[in-house]
mmCIF file of C-alpha atoms in Angstrom:
data_model
loop_
_atom_site.group_PDB
_atom_site.id
_atom_site.type_symbol
_atom_site.label_atom_id
_atom_site.label_comp_id
_atom_site.label_asym_id
_atom_site.label_seq_id
_atom_site.Cartn_x
_atom_site.Cartn_y
_atom_site.Cartn_z
ATOM 1 C CA MET A 285 39.068 -25.502 28.734
ATOM 2 C CA PRO A 286 41.657 -28.113 27.731
ATOM 3 C CA THR A 287 43.763 -27.447 24.643
ATOM 4 C CA PRO A 288 43.503 -27.373 21.699
ATOM 5 C CA HIS A 289 40.549 -25.000 21.872
ATOM 6 C CA ILE A 290 38.450 -23.322 19.131
ATOM 7 C CA LEU A 291 35.838 -20.579 19.513
ATOM 8 C CA ILE A 292 32.682 -20.829 17.382
ATOM 9 C CA ALA A 293 30.308 -17.866 17.103
ATOM 10 C CA GLY A 294 26.771 -19.026 16.365
ATOM 11 C CA ALA A 295 24.940 -22.145 17.574
ATOM 12 C CA GLY A 296 22.791 -22.736 14.525
ATOM 13 C CA ILE A 297 22.947 -25.869 12.402
ATOM 14 C CA GLY A 298 26.429 -25.139 11.004
ATOM 15 C CA GLY A 299 27.930 -24.042 14.301
ATOM 16 C CA LEU A 300 26.564 -27.027 16.219
ATOM 17 C CA THR A 301 27.736 -29.488 13.547
ATOM 18 C CA ALA A 302 31.217 -27.952 13.595
ATOM 19 C CA ALA A 303 31.339 -28.100 17.390
ATOM 20 C CA ILE A 304 30.328 -31.774 17.445
ATOM 21 C CA ALA A 305 32.760 -32.716 14.669
ATOM 22 C CA LEU A 306 35.642 -30.927 16.423
ATOM 23 C CA ALA A 307 34.811 -32.278 19.873
ATOM 24 C CA ARG A 308 34.657 -35.852 18.596
ATOM 25 C CA ARG A 309 38.190 -35.351 17.275
ATOM 26 C CA GLY A 310 39.430 -34.248 20.698
ATOM 27 C CA ILE A 311 39.321 -30.491 20.069
ATOM 28 C CA ALA A 312 37.605 -28.425 22.772
ATOM 29 C CA VAL A 313 35.058 -25.813 21.718
ATOM 30 C CA THR A 314 33.484 -22.718 23.213
ATOM 31 C CA LEU A 315 30.210 -22.294 21.327
ATOM 32 C CA ALA A 316 28.796 -18.781 21.790
ATOM 33 C CA GLU A 317 25.215 -17.943 20.830
ATOM 34 C CA LYS A 318 23.825 -14.430 21.275
ATOM 35 C CA ARG A 319 20.222 -15.638 21.384
ATOM 36 C CA THR A 320 18.795 -16.899 24.657
ATOM 37 C CA GLY A 321 16.256 -19.146 22.938
ATOM 38 C CA PHE A 322 16.159 -21.273 19.817
ATOM 39 C CA GLY A 323 12.776 -20.686 18.187
ATOM 40 C CA GLU A 324 12.692 -22.212 14.680
ATOM 41 C CA SER A 325 8.922 -22.742 14.328
ATOM 42 C CA GLY A 326 7.193 -22.622 10.976
ATOM 43 C CA ALA A 327 10.168 -23.753 8.944
ATOM 44 C CA GLY A 328 11.295 -27.014 7.396
ATOM 45 C CA LEU A 329 14.391 -27.976 5.492
ATOM 46 C CA GLN A 330 15.600 -30.498 2.969
ATOM 47 C CA LEU A 331 18.527 -32.650 4.040
ATOM 48 C CA SER A 332 20.146 -34.100 0.936
ATOM 49 C CA PRO A 333 22.544 -37.075 1.040
ATOM 50 C CA ASN A 334 25.682 -34.920 0.842
ATOM 51 C CA ALA A 335 24.791 -33.481 4.264
ATOM 52 C CA GLY A 336 23.147 -36.630 5.601
ATOM 53 C CA ARG A 337 26.414 -38.548 5.274
ATOM 54 C CA VAL A 338 28.145 -36.021 7.520
ATOM 55 C CA LEU A 339 25.557 -36.382 10.261
ATOM 56 C CA ALA A 340 25.544 -40.172 9.931
ATOM 57 C CA ALA A 341 29.337 -40.163 10.401
ATOM 58 C CA LEU A 342 28.765 -38.216 13.623
ATOM 59 C CA ASP A 343 26.524 -41.098 14.847
ATOM 60 C CA LEU A 344 23.341 -39.085 14.327
ATOM 61 C CA GLY A 345 21.820 -41.318 11.649
ATOM 62 C CA PHE A 346 19.346 -43.056 13.963
ATOM 63 C CA ALA A 347 18.149 -39.756 15.407
ATOM 64 C CA LEU A 348 17.673 -38.375 11.892
ATOM 65 C CA LYS A 349 15.642 -41.404 10.893
ATOM 66 C CA ARG A 350 13.389 -40.815 13.900
ATOM 67 C CA VAL A 351 12.581 -37.162 13.088
ATOM 68 C CA GLY A 352 12.926 -37.055 9.294
ATOM 69 C CA VAL A 353 10.779 -38.180 6.369
ATOM 70 C CA THR A 354 12.524 -40.066 3.569
ATOM 71 C CA VAL A 355 11.602 -38.542 0.205
ATOM 72 C CA ASP A 356 10.794 -40.753 -2.768
ATOM 73 C CA ARG A 357 10.188 -38.178 -5.478
ATOM 74 C CA LEU A 358 10.251 -34.525 -6.510
ATOM 75 C CA VAL A 359 7.197 -33.379 -8.498
ATOM 76 C CA ILE A 360 7.172 -30.089 -10.452
ATOM 77 C CA ARG A 361 3.778 -28.572 -11.262
ATOM 78 C CA ARG A 362 2.338 -25.508 -13.011
ATOM 79 C CA TRP A 363 1.193 -22.710 -10.731
ATOM 80 C CA ARG A 364 -2.172 -22.067 -12.357
ATOM 81 C CA ASN A 365 -3.588 -25.549 -12.828
ATOM 82 C CA GLY A 366 -1.319 -27.944 -10.934
ATOM 83 C CA ALA A 367 -0.519 -29.981 -14.053
ATOM 84 C CA GLU A 368 2.656 -32.024 -13.691
ATOM 85 C CA ILE A 369 5.578 -30.649 -15.686
ATOM 86 C CA ALA A 370 8.215 -33.171 -14.650
ATOM 87 C CA GLY A 371 9.278 -35.506 -11.878
ATOM 88 C CA MET A 372 12.547 -36.733 -10.453
ATOM 89 C CA PRO A 373 13.290 -39.791 -8.293
ATOM 90 C CA MET A 374 15.076 -38.871 -5.055
ATOM 91 C CA ALA A 375 16.233 -42.352 -4.054
ATOM 92 C CA VAL A 376 20.012 -42.797 -4.010
ATOM 93 C CA ALA A 377 22.263 -45.828 -4.286
ATOM 94 C CA SER A 378 23.031 -45.924 -0.557
ATOM 95 C CA ALA A 379 19.980 -46.579 1.598
ATOM 96 C CA GLN A 380 22.002 -45.301 4.561
ATOM 97 C CA THR A 381 21.874 -41.728 3.284
ATOM 98 C CA PRO A 382 18.443 -41.040 1.818
ATOM 99 C CA PHE A 383 17.092 -37.646 0.896
ATOM 100 C CA ARG A 384 15.158 -36.460 3.963
ATOM 101 C CA VAL A 385 12.875 -33.576 4.860
ATOM 102 C CA LEU A 386 12.266 -32.455 8.432
ATOM 103 C CA LYS A 387 11.436 -29.542 10.661
ATOM 104 C CA ARG A 388 14.330 -27.177 11.172
ATOM 105 C CA SER A 389 13.600 -27.125 14.890
ATOM 106 C CA ASP A 390 13.841 -30.934 15.044
ATOM 107 C CA LEU A 391 17.276 -30.938 13.417
ATOM 108 C CA HIS A 392 18.463 -28.087 15.609
ATOM 109 C CA MET A 393 17.319 -29.835 18.795
ATOM 110 C CA LEU A 394 18.938 -33.090 17.661
ATOM 111 C CA LEU A 395 22.268 -31.311 17.203
ATOM 112 C CA LEU A 396 21.891 -29.346 20.434
ATOM 113 C CA ASP A 397 21.269 -32.537 22.427
ATOM 114 C CA ALA A 398 24.324 -34.173 20.846
ATOM 115 C CA ALA A 399 26.510 -31.161 21.648
ATOM 116 C CA ARG A 400 25.378 -31.063 25.273
ATOM 117 C CA GLN A 401 26.455 -34.677 25.732
ATOM 118 C CA LEU A 402 30.066 -33.913 24.782
ATOM 119 C CA PRO A 403 32.131 -32.730 27.772
ATOM 120 C CA ASN A 404 34.583 -30.717 25.684
ATOM 121 C CA ILE A 405 31.887 -28.395 24.279
ATOM 122 C CA ARG A 406 31.079 -25.348 26.407
ATOM 123 C CA LEU A 407 27.842 -23.694 25.269
ATOM 124 C CA VAL A 408 27.571 -20.003 26.149
ATOM 125 C CA VAL A 409 24.045 -18.691 25.538
ATOM 126 C CA GLY A 410 22.979 -15.051 25.542
ATOM 127 C CA ARG A 411 26.407 -13.653 24.704
ATOM 128 C CA GLY A 412 27.337 -12.316 21.304
ATOM 129 C CA LEU A 413 30.708 -11.638 19.770
ATOM 130 C CA GLN A 414 31.678 -7.974 20.083
ATOM 131 C CA GLU A 415 35.392 -7.846 19.280
ATOM 132 C CA ILE A 416 38.136 -10.218 18.207
ATOM 133 C CA ALA A 417 41.874 -9.889 17.690
ATOM 134 C CA GLN A 418 44.368 -12.272 16.184
ATOM 135 C CA THR A 419 47.748 -12.822 17.809
ATOM 136 C CA GLN A 420 50.709 -14.892 16.772
ATOM 137 C CA ASP A 421 49.504 -17.783 18.931
ATOM 138 C CA GLY A 422 45.720 -17.538 18.740
ATOM 139 C CA VAL A 423 42.708 -15.248 19.013
ATOM 140 C CA SER A 424 41.276 -13.172 21.825
ATOM 141 C CA ALA A 425 37.523 -12.581 21.635
ATOM 142 C CA THR A 426 35.156 -10.449 23.697
ATOM 143 C CA LEU A 427 31.647 -11.804 24.311
ATOM 144 C CA VAL A 428 28.965 -9.462 25.651
ATOM 145 C CA SER A 429 25.439 -10.154 26.945
ATOM 146 C CA ASP A 430 22.437 -7.853 26.567
ATOM 147 C CA ALA A 431 22.892 -6.988 30.238
ATOM 148 C CA GLY A 432 26.459 -5.837 29.586
ATOM 149 C CA GLN A 433 28.274 -8.827 31.073
ATOM 150 C CA ILE A 434 31.662 -9.267 29.410
ATOM 151 C CA GLU A 435 33.733 -12.398 28.952
ATOM 152 C CA THR A 436 37.086 -12.732 27.203
ATOM 153 C CA VAL A 437 37.805 -16.027 25.464
ATOM 154 C CA GLN A 438 41.268 -17.136 24.367
ATOM 155 C CA ALA A 439 41.434 -19.785 21.667
ATOM 156 C CA LEU A 440 43.707 -21.134 18.942
ATOM 157 C CA GLY A 441 41.252 -20.011 16.280
ATOM 158 C CA ALA A 442 37.721 -18.727 15.709
ATOM 159 C CA VAL A 443 34.882 -19.796 13.427
ATOM 160 C CA GLY A 444 32.041 -17.517 12.331
ATOM 161 C CA ALA A 445 28.854 -19.543 12.029
ATOM 162 C CA ASP A 446 26.720 -16.546 12.926
ATOM 163 C CA GLY A 447 24.566 -16.314 9.839
ATOM 164 C CA LEU A 448 23.791 -13.841 7.091
ATOM 165 C CA TRP A 449 24.440 -10.769 9.270
ATOM 166 C CA SER A 450 27.677 -12.250 10.644
ATOM 167 C CA ARG A 451 29.467 -10.148 13.234
ATOM 168 C CA LEU A 452 32.691 -12.093 12.706
ATOM 169 C CA ARG A 453 32.530 -11.435 8.960
ATOM 170 C CA GLU A 454 32.149 -7.738 9.739
ATOM 171 C CA LEU A 455 35.064 -7.784 12.192
ATOM 172 C CA SER A 456 37.160 -9.549 9.543
ATOM 173 C CA GLY A 457 36.836 -6.527 7.262
ATOM 174 C CA ASP A 458 33.722 -7.211 5.158
ATOM 175 C CA ALA A 459 31.199 -4.639 6.385
ATOM 176 C CA ALA A 460 29.147 -4.478 3.148
ATOM 177 C CA PRO A 461 25.546 -5.385 4.044
ATOM 178 C CA PRO A 462 23.566 -8.135 2.311
ATOM 179 C CA ALA A 463 21.459 -7.010 -0.646
ATOM 180 C CA PHE A 464 17.681 -7.432 -0.770
ATOM 181 C CA THR A 465 16.638 -9.682 -3.676
ATOM 182 C CA GLY A 466 13.129 -8.333 -4.217
ATOM 183 C CA PHE A 467 11.528 -11.527 -2.889
ATOM 184 C CA GLU A 468 10.138 -12.709 0.412
ATOM 185 C CA ALA A 469 9.392 -16.209 1.714
ATOM 186 C CA TRP A 470 6.142 -17.035 3.493
ATOM 187 C CA ARG A 471 6.468 -20.182 5.614
ATOM 188 C CA THR A 472 3.992 -22.214 7.613
ATOM 189 C CA LEU A 473 3.265 -25.688 8.958
ATOM 190 C CA VAL A 474 -0.089 -27.195 7.974
ATOM 191 C CA PRO A 475 -1.542 -29.954 10.199
ATOM 192 C CA VAL A 476 -2.423 -33.208 8.445
ATOM 193 C CA GLY A 477 -5.654 -35.159 8.947
ATOM 194 C CA HIS A 478 -6.072 -38.925 8.878
ATOM 195 C CA ASP A 479 -4.588 -39.484 5.415
ATOM 196 C CA LYS A 480 -0.832 -38.980 5.448
ATOM 197 C CA PRO A 481 0.568 -37.100 2.441
ATOM 198 C CA ALA A 482 2.878 -38.782 -0.054
ATOM 199 C CA ALA A 483 6.594 -38.721 0.739
ATOM 200 C CA GLU A 484 7.194 -36.169 -2.012
ATOM 201 C CA ILE A 485 8.524 -32.676 -2.479
ATOM 202 C CA THR A 486 6.122 -30.688 -4.650
ATOM 203 C CA LEU A 487 7.268 -27.568 -6.466
ATOM 204 C CA HIS A 488 4.772 -25.159 -8.082
ATOM 205 C CA LEU A 489 6.257 -22.778 -10.688
ATOM 206 C CA GLY A 490 4.673 -19.503 -11.778
ATOM 207 C CA ALA A 491 5.645 -16.133 -13.243
ATOM 208 C CA GLY A 492 7.529 -14.204 -10.549
ATOM 209 C CA ARG A 493 6.599 -16.725 -7.850
ATOM 210 C CA HIS A 494 6.809 -20.316 -6.740
ATOM 211 C CA ALA A 495 5.802 -22.548 -3.849
ATOM 212 C CA VAL A 496 7.188 -25.750 -2.364
ATOM 213 C CA HIS A 497 5.711 -28.154 0.152
ATOM 214 C CA TYR A 498 6.607 -31.485 1.726
ATOM 215 C CA PRO A 499 5.642 -33.558 4.775
ATOM 216 C CA VAL A 500 7.548 -33.322 8.071
ATOM 217 C CA ALA A 501 7.146 -34.656 11.633
ATOM 218 C CA ASN A 502 6.442 -38.246 10.551
ATOM 219 C CA ARG A 503 4.050 -36.825 7.924
ATOM 220 C CA ARG A 504 1.815 -35.272 10.589
ATOM 221 C CA GLU A 505 2.472 -31.772 9.202
ATOM 222 C CA ILE A 506 3.231 -30.233 5.824
ATOM 223 C CA ASN A 507 5.873 -27.548 5.504
ATOM 224 C CA LEU A 508 4.706 -24.968 2.966
ATOM 225 C CA VAL A 509 6.800 -22.116 1.567
ATOM 226 C CA VAL A 510 5.515 -19.505 -0.871
ATOM 227 C CA ILE A 511 7.999 -17.159 -2.552
ATOM 228 C CA ARG A 512 6.568 -13.891 -3.836
ATOM 229 C CA GLU A 513 7.895 -10.585 -5.132
ATOM 230 C CA ALA A 514 8.133 -7.718 -2.632
ATOM 231 C CA LYS A 515 8.857 -4.045 -3.185
ATOM 232 C CA GLU A 516 10.944 -3.594 -0.063
ATOM 233 C CA ALA A 517 12.614 -5.573 2.680
ATOM 234 C CA ARG A 518 10.998 -5.745 6.095
ATOM 235 C CA GLU A 519 12.942 -5.435 9.310
ATOM 236 C CA GLY A 520 13.738 -8.507 11.367
ATOM 237 C CA TRP A 521 14.759 -12.047 10.543
ATOM 238 C CA SER A 522 11.096 -13.099 10.472
ATOM 239 C CA ARG A 523 7.733 -11.543 11.166
ATOM 240 C CA GLU A 524 4.117 -12.647 11.284
ATOM 241 C CA GLY A 525 2.365 -12.519 7.910
ATOM 242 C CA ASP A 526 -1.224 -11.540 7.123
ATOM 243 C CA ALA A 527 -2.944 -14.603 5.624
ATOM 244 C CA ARG A 528 -5.375 -12.348 3.735
ATOM 245 C CA LEU A 529 -2.500 -10.815 1.766
ATOM 246 C CA LEU A 530 -1.214 -14.244 0.797
ATOM 247 C CA ALA A 531 -4.698 -15.446 -0.142
ATOM 248 C CA SER A 532 -4.873 -12.596 -2.661
ATOM 249 C CA HIS A 533 -1.481 -13.604 -4.017
ATOM 250 C CA LEU A 534 -2.662 -17.214 -4.407
ATOM 251 C CA ALA A 535 -5.945 -16.313 -6.105
ATOM 252 C CA GLY A 536 -4.712 -17.608 -9.473
ATOM 253 C CA ALA A 537 -2.971 -20.718 -8.111
ATOM 254 C CA ALA A 538 -4.046 -24.336 -8.555
ATOM 255 C CA PRO A 539 -6.961 -25.391 -6.309
ATOM 256 C CA ASP A 540 -4.861 -27.927 -4.364
ATOM 257 C CA LEU A 541 -2.257 -25.301 -3.508
ATOM 258 C CA ARG A 542 -4.946 -22.808 -2.439
ATOM 259 C CA ARG A 543 -6.627 -25.424 -0.241
ATOM 260 C CA LEU A 544 -3.324 -26.297 1.420
ATOM 261 C CA ALA A 545 -2.523 -22.649 2.116
ATOM 262 C CA GLY A 546 -6.053 -22.055 3.370
ATOM 263 C CA ALA A 547 -5.611 -24.772 6.006
ATOM 264 C CA ALA A 548 -2.563 -23.034 7.454
ATOM 265 C CA GLY A 549 -2.568 -21.161 10.713
ATOM 266 C CA GLN A 550 0.136 -18.626 11.398
ATOM 267 C CA TRP A 551 2.526 -17.519 8.656
ATOM 268 C CA GLN A 552 6.084 -16.310 9.180
ATOM 269 C CA VAL A 553 7.671 -14.054 6.539
ATOM 270 C CA TRP A 554 11.360 -13.699 5.697
ATOM 271 C CA SER A 555 12.741 -11.037 3.374
ATOM 272 C CA LEU A 556 15.315 -12.750 1.139
ATOM 273 C CA PHE A 557 18.815 -11.307 0.961
ATOM 274 C CA ASP A 558 21.846 -12.314 -1.061
ATOM 275 C CA ARG A 559 25.546 -11.686 -0.547
ATOM 276 C CA THR A 560 28.724 -12.346 -2.486
ATOM 277 C CA PRO A 561 30.949 -15.064 -1.012
ATOM 278 C CA ALA A 562 33.431 -13.879 1.588
ATOM 279 C CA ALA A 563 37.038 -14.928 2.003
ATOM 280 C CA MET A 564 36.363 -18.114 3.943
ATOM 281 C CA ALA A 565 39.578 -17.867 5.961
ATOM 282 C CA GLN A 566 41.906 -15.143 7.175
ATOM 283 C CA GLY A 567 44.721 -16.276 9.405
ATOM 284 C CA ARG A 568 43.185 -18.021 12.406
ATOM 285 C CA ILE A 569 39.601 -17.035 11.542
ATOM 286 C CA ALA A 570 37.226 -18.987 9.282
ATOM 287 C CA LEU A 571 33.630 -18.471 8.188
ATOM 288 C CA LEU A 572 31.089 -21.166 7.406
ATOM 289 C CA GLY A 573 27.488 -21.434 6.243
ATOM 290 C CA ASP A 574 25.521 -18.252 5.606
ATOM 291 C CA ALA A 575 28.248 -16.156 7.237
ATOM 292 C CA ALA A 576 30.502 -17.100 4.329
ATOM 293 C CA HIS A 577 28.140 -17.865 1.442
ATOM 294 C CA PRO A 578 24.382 -17.374 1.924
ATOM 295 C CA VAL A 579 22.336 -19.507 -0.454
ATOM 296 C CA LEU A 580 18.936 -18.424 -1.754
ATOM 297 C CA PRO A 581 16.165 -20.999 -1.142
ATOM 298 C CA PHE A 582 15.930 -22.086 -4.769
ATOM 299 C CA PHE A 583 18.206 -25.125 -4.433
ATOM 300 C CA ALA A 584 17.492 -26.247 -0.839
ATOM 301 C CA GLN A 585 21.190 -26.322 0.057
ATOM 302 C CA GLY A 586 21.664 -23.660 2.743
ATOM 303 C CA ALA A 587 21.732 -26.038 5.707
ATOM 304 C CA ALA A 588 23.478 -28.755 3.702
ATOM 305 C CA LEU A 589 26.372 -26.482 2.727
ATOM 306 C CA ALA A 590 26.841 -25.376 6.339
ATOM 307 C CA ILE A 591 27.013 -29.035 7.406
ATOM 308 C CA GLU A 592 29.522 -29.767 4.637
ATOM 309 C CA ASP A 593 31.623 -26.767 5.711
ATOM 310 C CA ALA A 594 31.655 -28.012 9.293
ATOM 311 C CA ALA A 595 32.914 -31.452 8.268
ATOM 312 C CA VAL A 596 35.732 -30.123 6.088
ATOM 313 C CA LEU A 597 36.796 -27.545 8.667
ATOM 314 C CA ALA A 598 36.934 -30.134 11.457
ATOM 315 C CA HIS A 599 38.970 -32.459 9.252
ATOM 316 C CA GLU A 600 41.516 -29.800 8.342
ATOM 317 C CA LEU A 601 41.889 -28.505 11.902
ATOM 318 C CA ALA A 602 42.328 -32.000 13.338
ATOM 319 C CA THR A 603 44.855 -32.948 10.657
ATOM 320 C CA HIS A 604 46.986 -29.813 10.993
ATOM 321 C CA LEU A 605 46.835 -29.686 14.792
ATOM 322 C CA GLU A 606 47.982 -33.287 15.037
ATOM 323 C CA ARG A 607 50.854 -32.662 12.637
ATOM 324 C CA ASP A 608 51.948 -29.119 13.490
ATOM 325 C CA GLY A 609 50.339 -28.230 16.813
ATOM 326 C CA ALA A 610 48.941 -24.751 17.450
ATOM 327 C CA SER A 611 51.081 -23.236 14.709
ATOM 328 C CA GLY A 612 49.138 -25.277 12.126
ATOM 329 C CA VAL A 613 45.820 -23.472 12.631
ATOM 330 C CA PRO A 614 46.313 -20.803 9.903
ATOM 331 C CA ALA A 615 47.280 -23.501 7.397
ATOM 332 C CA ALA A 616 44.220 -25.537 8.409
ATOM 333 C CA MET A 617 41.932 -22.566 7.855
ATOM 334 C CA ALA A 618 43.532 -21.878 4.467
ATOM 335 C CA ALA A 619 43.173 -25.533 3.419
ATOM 336 C CA TYR A 620 39.515 -25.453 4.427
ATOM 337 C CA ALA A 621 38.875 -22.343 2.333
ATOM 338 C CA LYS A 622 40.646 -23.861 -0.672
ATOM 339 C CA ALA A 623 38.627 -27.059 -0.409
ATOM 340 C CA ARG A 624 35.286 -25.253 -0.198
ATOM 341 C CA THR A 625 35.461 -22.145 -2.397
ATOM 342 C CA GLU A 626 34.756 -23.678 -5.801
ATOM 343 C CA ARG A 627 31.935 -25.929 -4.603
ATOM 344 C CA VAL A 628 30.056 -23.294 -2.632
ATOM 345 C CA ALA A 629 30.334 -20.831 -5.526
ATOM 346 C CA ARG A 630 28.805 -23.442 -7.835
ATOM 347 C CA VAL A 631 25.920 -24.070 -5.438
ATOM 348 C CA GLN A 632 25.284 -20.339 -5.046
ATOM 349 C CA ALA A 633 25.288 -19.845 -8.823
ATOM 350 C CA THR A 634 22.950 -22.811 -9.367
ATOM 351 C CA SER A 635 20.538 -21.499 -6.748
ATOM 352 C CA ARG A 636 20.399 -18.072 -8.406
ATOM 353 C CA SER A 637 19.919 -19.711 -11.806
ATOM 354 C CA ASN A 638 17.101 -21.874 -10.438
ATOM 355 C CA GLY A 639 15.399 -18.766 -9.078
ATOM 356 C CA ARG A 640 15.396 -17.166 -12.525
ATOM 357 C CA ALA A 641 14.136 -20.364 -14.176
ATOM 358 C CA TYR A 642 11.415 -20.991 -11.583
ATOM 359 C CA HIS A 643 9.921 -17.527 -12.082
ATOM 360 C CA LEU A 644 9.851 -17.372 -15.874
ATOM 361 C CA GLY A 645 6.664 -16.151 -17.519
ATOM 362 C CA ARG A 646 5.287 -17.024 -20.923
ATOM 363 C CA PRO A 647 6.580 -17.770 -23.486
ATOM 364 C CA TRP A 648 9.940 -18.576 -21.863
ATOM 365 C CA SER A 649 8.366 -20.933 -19.341
ATOM 366 C CA PHE A 650 7.289 -23.197 -22.217
ATOM 367 C CA GLY A 651 10.930 -23.684 -23.188
ATOM 368 C CA ARG A 652 11.895 -24.422 -19.565
ATOM 369 C CA ASP A 653 9.151 -27.031 -19.264
ATOM 370 C CA LEU A 654 10.119 -28.648 -22.570
ATOM 371 C CA VAL A 655 13.741 -29.015 -21.431
ATOM 372 C CA MET A 656 12.677 -30.735 -18.205
ATOM 373 C CA ARG A 657 10.358 -33.138 -20.001
ATOM 374 C CA ARG A 658 13.039 -34.064 -22.537
ATOM 375 C CA LEU A 659 15.552 -34.770 -19.781
ATOM 376 C CA GLY A 660 13.149 -37.220 -18.182
ATOM 377 C CA PRO A 661 13.288 -38.387 -14.557
ATOM 378 C CA ASP A 662 16.697 -40.056 -14.753
ATOM 379 C CA GLY A 663 18.228 -37.235 -16.752
ATOM 380 C CA MET A 664 17.072 -34.682 -14.226
ATOM 381 C CA ARG A 665 18.474 -36.765 -11.387
ATOM 382 C CA ARG A 666 21.885 -37.133 -13.063
ATOM 383 C CA ARG A 667 22.154 -33.347 -13.380
ATOM 384 C CA TYR A 668 22.679 -33.235 -9.609
ATOM 385 C CA ASP A 669 25.026 -36.167 -9.104
ATOM 386 C CA TRP A 670 27.861 -33.680 -8.532
ATOM 387 C CA LEU A 671 25.916 -32.281 -5.585
ATOM 388 C CA TYR A 672 24.358 -35.295 -3.906
ATOM 389 C CA ASP A 673 27.292 -37.705 -4.376
ATOM 390 C CA TRP A 674 29.740 -35.528 -2.409
ATOM 391 C CA ARG A 675 31.383 -37.294 0.531
ATOM 392 C CA ALA A 676 32.901 -35.611 3.544
ATOM 393 C CA PRO A 677 36.478 -36.274 4.711
ATOM 394 C CA ILE A 678 35.210 -37.464 8.081
#
């Protein structure tokens, strides 16, 4: 590989975005993914403008428009009867960066296609990071396949984009496992008939539970997520869920929500884990996305934060490499961590706070609902200007 050269562990949304952003700045990348396939079925995501601007700057705006659905409004409803509590407009000042919803697999494939078109990205599939060592001039990493094939990669620095159970985070000295939150997420895609659903995100709030749904795939499907309490975590990143169990859970829900869930086919279940933020940089190693700061799905910012991280990291590496050469990598990683730490901590805290507010029971839920109604649509929207108005240095 030509120099300068960076190793990225993990070819998810954050890792792919970082690879593309670095490669477009003339920095070669080895992108290592331990999985041999990229199955992301049964899951959607919300792509807010703060992340959309990053992808548009990487010339992916047209592709996003093709696979995403532009959202007009967020509607918040009561779990038991579906009555509207509050609403919030999702339109933003710049029509170039709307709030979009889409299938996770569509975004991942879009990024994967873009990465494969860049000659200075080498994608290594089926090999996971086993060991890494920092030297004065770079890093030396060992990649191993399930069959025992070993490859050693030399690079100027390494980035851990390998998710919640990050191997690079562990090798960097943080071996404490994620903590189970007591909740699990049930996810499915519901096919749509002749009448396309409104371009809205709908949030149903109930005591100890909530659900969210929105259209994806040009409004041909609806992504539905139900969050429920669980006594224990289940093994595996996802597993197939028993629809009969969820039907019992939804017995007291609004009729529209029960009908939507009843039209679903297969359900996938994720146990939800949380983790304190890691040191985002140590020497020539940096972490991004869930490897650094997993975000609970109560603020819809997990993918967006990983995309933001990728943009800032690429900017700092390009700037310091141009100015100082290979010796500037540790300073670039440190500058990246400094730029991101406060913002990601605020997003994590807001997500946890949202989770508590979403799941309030009576009488506290009455106070929550009253606050939202008094804020009104514009007041609710302004509460998140700090989040959605962020612009990447790219």
